[in-house]
């Protein structure tokens, strides 16, 4: 049990969904990870709005919500009791490693699951720095966000932001967005209520971490 009131299995489910970065069917939780999500725990996680579950064929599929990300971060930095044995010991060791990384770097937990998708930018000569398109587009993104947001940290749909970025290509904007998530104070997250997404909002999403992200938040305007 953690300080957040979740069992070790429930925390494991949140972690698995974070790693997957997308919907995962209930049978696959057990098949891939050996995790059995019983009805009581599923309903608990649904009631707390930490995961969303929906029927797909004969199975339920689950998705981690924004609140689930926050709760997972709380759980990671809390004291957690794990089952005895090698599996529990390994899980606690990995959680301790994650906790140390977050403490040392000040990063968000979600950043750890995005690193493989963040483009590696080769060093540029000082005289060519002004020509780096990603930096220029990131500046445009900041300016467009400031124009749309009523307050710092407000979630703004990428569907509203993209039209304000001039002649930047889709690829250039996506590359800049993926790089910006490594900047403190910048978050790019999925819309937790998928039912309200319009076709345009879905098309404007940027995909990384195996998940479509529809909203951006910048703490400092």
Coordinates of C-alpha atoms in Angstrom, one line a residue:
X1 CA 0.0 0.0 0.0
X2 CA 1.2 3.5 -0.8
X3 CA 0.6 6.9 0.9
X4 CA -1.8 7.5 -1.9
X5 CA -4.1 4.7 -0.8
X6 CA -3.4 2.5 -3.8
X7 CA -2.4 -1.1 -3.6
X8 CA 0.9 -2.3 -5.2
X9 CA -1.1 -3.9 -8.0
X10 CA -3.1 -0.7 -8.7
X11 CA 0.1 1.3 -8.9
X12 CA 1.6 -1.3 -11.2
X13 CA -1.4 -0.9 -13.5
X14 CA -0.9 2.9 -13.7
X15 CA 2.8 2.3 -14.4
X16 CA 2.1 -0.2 -17.2
X17 CA -0.4 2.2 -18.8
X18 CA 2.2 5.0 -18.6
X19 CA 4.9 2.7 -20.2
X20 CA 2.4 1.6 -23.0
X21 CA 1.3 5.2 -23.6
X22 CA -1.9 4.0 -25.2
X23 CA -5.0 1.9 -24.6
X24 CA -4.3 -1.7 -23.5
X25 CA -6.8 -4.5 -23.3
X26 CA -7.4 -6.2 -20.0
X27 CA -6.1 -9.6 -21.2
X28 CA -2.8 -8.0 -22.3
X29 CA -2.1 -6.6 -18.8
X30 CA -1.8 -10.2 -17.6
X31 CA -0.3 -11.6 -20.8
X32 CA 2.5 -9.0 -21.2
X33 CA 3.1 -8.0 -17.6
X34 CA 1.5 -10.7 -15.4
X35 CA -0.8 -8.1 -13.8
X36 CA -4.4 -9.2 -13.0
X37 CA -6.7 -6.1 -12.7
X38 CA -9.7 -7.4 -10.7
X39 CA -13.1 -5.8 -10.9
X40 CA -12.8 -4.1 -7.4
X41 CA -9.5 -2.4 -8.3
X42 CA -10.7 -1.5 -11.8
X43 CA -13.8 0.2 -10.4
X44 CA -11.7 1.9 -7.8
X45 CA -9.3 3.4 -10.4
X46 CA -12.3 4.4 -12.6
X47 CA -14.1 6.1 -9.7
X48 CA -10.9 8.0 -8.8
X49 CA -10.7 8.9 -12.5
X50 CA -7.1 7.6 -12.7
X51 CA -7.9 5.4 -15.6
X52 CA -10.6 5.2 -18.2
X53 CA -12.0 1.9 -19.2
X54 CA -14.3 1.1 -22.2
X55 CA -15.7 -2.0 -23.8
X56 CA -13.9 -3.2 -27.0
X57 CA -15.3 -6.4 -28.3
X58 CA -15.4 -8.9 -25.5
X59 CA -12.7 -7.1 -23.4
X60 CA -12.2 -3.9 -21.5
X61 CA -9.4 -1.6 -22.6
X62 CA -7.8 0.9 -20.2
X63 CA -6.2 4.3 -20.6
X64 CA -4.2 6.4 -18.1
X65 CA -5.8 9.8 -17.5
X66 CA -4.1 13.1 -16.7
X67 CA -5.1 12.6 -13.1
X68 CA -3.6 9.1 -13.3
X69 CA -0.3 10.6 -14.3
X70 CA -0.4 12.9 -11.3
X71 CA -1.3 10.1 -8.9
X72 CA 1.4 7.9 -10.3
X73 CA 4.0 10.6 -9.6
X74 CA 2.7 10.8 -6.0
X75 CA 2.9 7.0 -5.7
X76 CA 6.5 6.9 -7.1
X77 CA 7.8 9.4 -4.5
X78 CA 5.9 7.7 -1.6
X79 CA 6.8 4.7 0.5
X80 CA 5.4 1.6 -1.2
X81 CA 5.1 -1.9 0.2
X82 CA 5.7 -4.6 -2.4
X83 CA 5.1 -8.3 -2.3
X84 CA 8.0 -10.4 -1.0
X85 CA 10.3 -12.0 -3.6
X86 CA 12.5 -11.0 -6.4
X87 CA 9.7 -9.4 -8.5
X88 CA 8.7 -7.1 -5.6
X89 CA 12.4 -6.3 -4.8
X90 CA 13.1 -5.4 -8.5
X91 CA 10.0 -3.2 -8.7
X92 CA 11.0 -1.3 -5.5
X93 CA 14.6 -0.8 -6.8
X94 CA 13.3 0.6 -10.1
X95 CA 10.8 2.9 -8.4
X96 CA 13.7 4.1 -6.2
X97 CA 15.8 4.8 -9.3
X98 CA 12.9 6.8 -10.9
X99 CA 12.4 8.7 -7.6
X100 CA 16.1 9.7 -7.6
X101 CA 16.0 10.8 -11.2
X102 CA 12.9 13.0 -10.6
X103 CA 14.5 14.5 -7.5
X104 CA 17.8 15.3 -9.2
X105 CA 16.5 16.6 -12.4
X106 CA 13.2 18.3 -11.4
X107 CA 11.6 16.6 -14.4
X108 CA 8.0 15.5 -14.7
X109 CA 7.4 11.7 -14.5
X110 CA 6.0 11.8 -18.0
X111 CA 9.3 13.1 -19.3
X112 CA 10.9 9.7 -18.6
X113 CA 8.6 8.0 -21.1
X114 CA 9.2 10.6 -23.8
X115 CA 12.9 10.5 -24.2
X116 CA 13.0 7.9 -26.9
X117 CA 10.8 10.1 -29.1
X118 CA 12.6 13.4 -28.5
X119 CA 14.7 14.2 -31.5
X120 CA 18.5 14.4 -31.0
X121 CA 19.7 17.8 -32.2
X122 CA 23.3 17.8 -33.4
X123 CA 25.5 20.6 -32.1
X124 CA 25.6 23.6 -34.4
X125 CA 28.4 26.1 -35.0
X126 CA 27.9 29.4 -33.2
X127 CA 27.5 31.4 -36.4
X128 CA 24.8 29.1 -37.7
X129 CA 22.7 29.1 -34.5
X130 CA 20.3 31.7 -35.8
X131 CA 19.4 29.4 -38.6
X132 CA 18.2 26.5 -36.4
X133 CA 14.5 26.1 -37.4
X134 CA 13.4 24.2 -34.2
X135 CA 14.4 27.1 -32.0
X136 CA 12.6 29.6 -34.3
X137 CA 9.5 27.6 -34.3
X138 CA 9.6 27.0 -30.5
X139 CA 9.6 30.8 -30.2
X140 CA 6.6 31.1 -32.5
X141 CA 4.8 28.4 -30.4
X142 CA 5.5 30.4 -27.2
X143 CA 4.2 33.6 -28.9
X144 CA 1.1 31.8 -30.3
X145 CA 0.4 30.3 -26.8
X146 CA 0.7 33.7 -25.2
X147 CA -1.8 35.1 -27.7
X148 CA -4.3 32.3 -27.0
X149 CA -4.0 31.7 -23.2
X150 CA -5.7 33.9 -20.7
X151 CA -3.3 32.8 -18.0
X152 CA 0.0 30.9 -17.6
X153 CA -0.4 27.1 -17.5
X154 CA -3.8 27.1 -19.2
X155 CA -4.4 24.1 -21.5
X156 CA -4.7 25.2 -25.1
X157 CA -5.6 22.9 -28.0
X158 CA -3.0 22.3 -30.6
X159 CA -5.9 22.7 -33.1
X160 CA -6.1 26.4 -32.2
X161 CA -2.3 26.9 -32.0
X162 CA -1.1 25.4 -35.2
X163 CA -2.8 28.0 -37.5
X164 CA -0.9 30.7 -35.8
X165 CA 2.6 29.3 -36.7
X166 CA 2.9 30.7 -40.2
X167 CA 4.5 28.7 -42.9
X168 CA 6.1 26.1 -40.6
X169 CA 5.6 22.6 -41.9
X170 CA 3.8 19.9 -39.9
X171 CA 7.1 18.0 -39.4
X172 CA 8.9 21.2 -38.2
X173 CA 6.2 22.0 -35.7
X174 CA 6.0 18.4 -34.4
X175 CA 9.8 18.3 -33.9
X176 CA 9.7 21.6 -32.0
X177 CA 6.9 20.4 -29.8
X178 CA 8.7 17.1 -29.0
X179 CA 11.8 19.1 -28.0
X180 CA 9.8 21.6 -25.9
X181 CA 8.5 18.9 -23.5
X182 CA 12.0 18.6 -22.1
X183 CA 11.7 22.3 -21.0
X184 CA 10.6 22.9 -17.4
X185 CA 7.1 24.4 -17.3
X186 CA 6.0 23.0 -20.7
X187 CA 3.5 20.1 -20.8
X188 CA 1.9 18.5 -23.8
X189 CA -0.9 16.1 -22.8
X190 CA -3.8 14.1 -24.3
X191 CA -7.4 15.2 -24.0
X192 CA -8.7 13.0 -21.2
X193 CA -12.3 13.1 -22.6
X194 CA -11.8 11.7 -26.0
X195 CA -15.5 12.0 -26.8
X196 CA -15.3 15.8 -27.1
X197 CA -12.5 15.7 -29.7
X198 CA -13.4 16.9 -33.2
X199 CA -11.9 15.4 -36.3
X200 CA -9.8 18.7 -36.6
X201 CA -8.6 18.3 -33.0
X202 CA -7.5 14.7 -33.6
X203 CA -5.7 15.7 -36.8
X204 CA -3.8 18.5 -35.0
X205 CA -2.5 16.2 -32.3
X206 CA 1.3 15.4 -32.0
X207 CA 2.2 11.8 -31.3
X208 CA 5.0 10.7 -29.1
X209 CA 5.3 8.2 -26.2
X210 CA 2.9 6.1 -28.2
X211 CA 0.1 8.5 -27.6
X212 CA -1.7 11.4 -29.3
X213 CA -1.3 14.7 -27.4
X214 CA -3.9 17.4 -28.1
X215 CA -3.2 20.1 -25.5
X216 CA -0.2 22.3 -24.5
X217 CA 0.4 24.2 -21.3
X218 CA 3.2 26.7 -20.7
X219 CA 3.7 28.0 -17.2
X220 CA 5.6 31.2 -18.1
X221 CA 4.2 33.5 -20.8

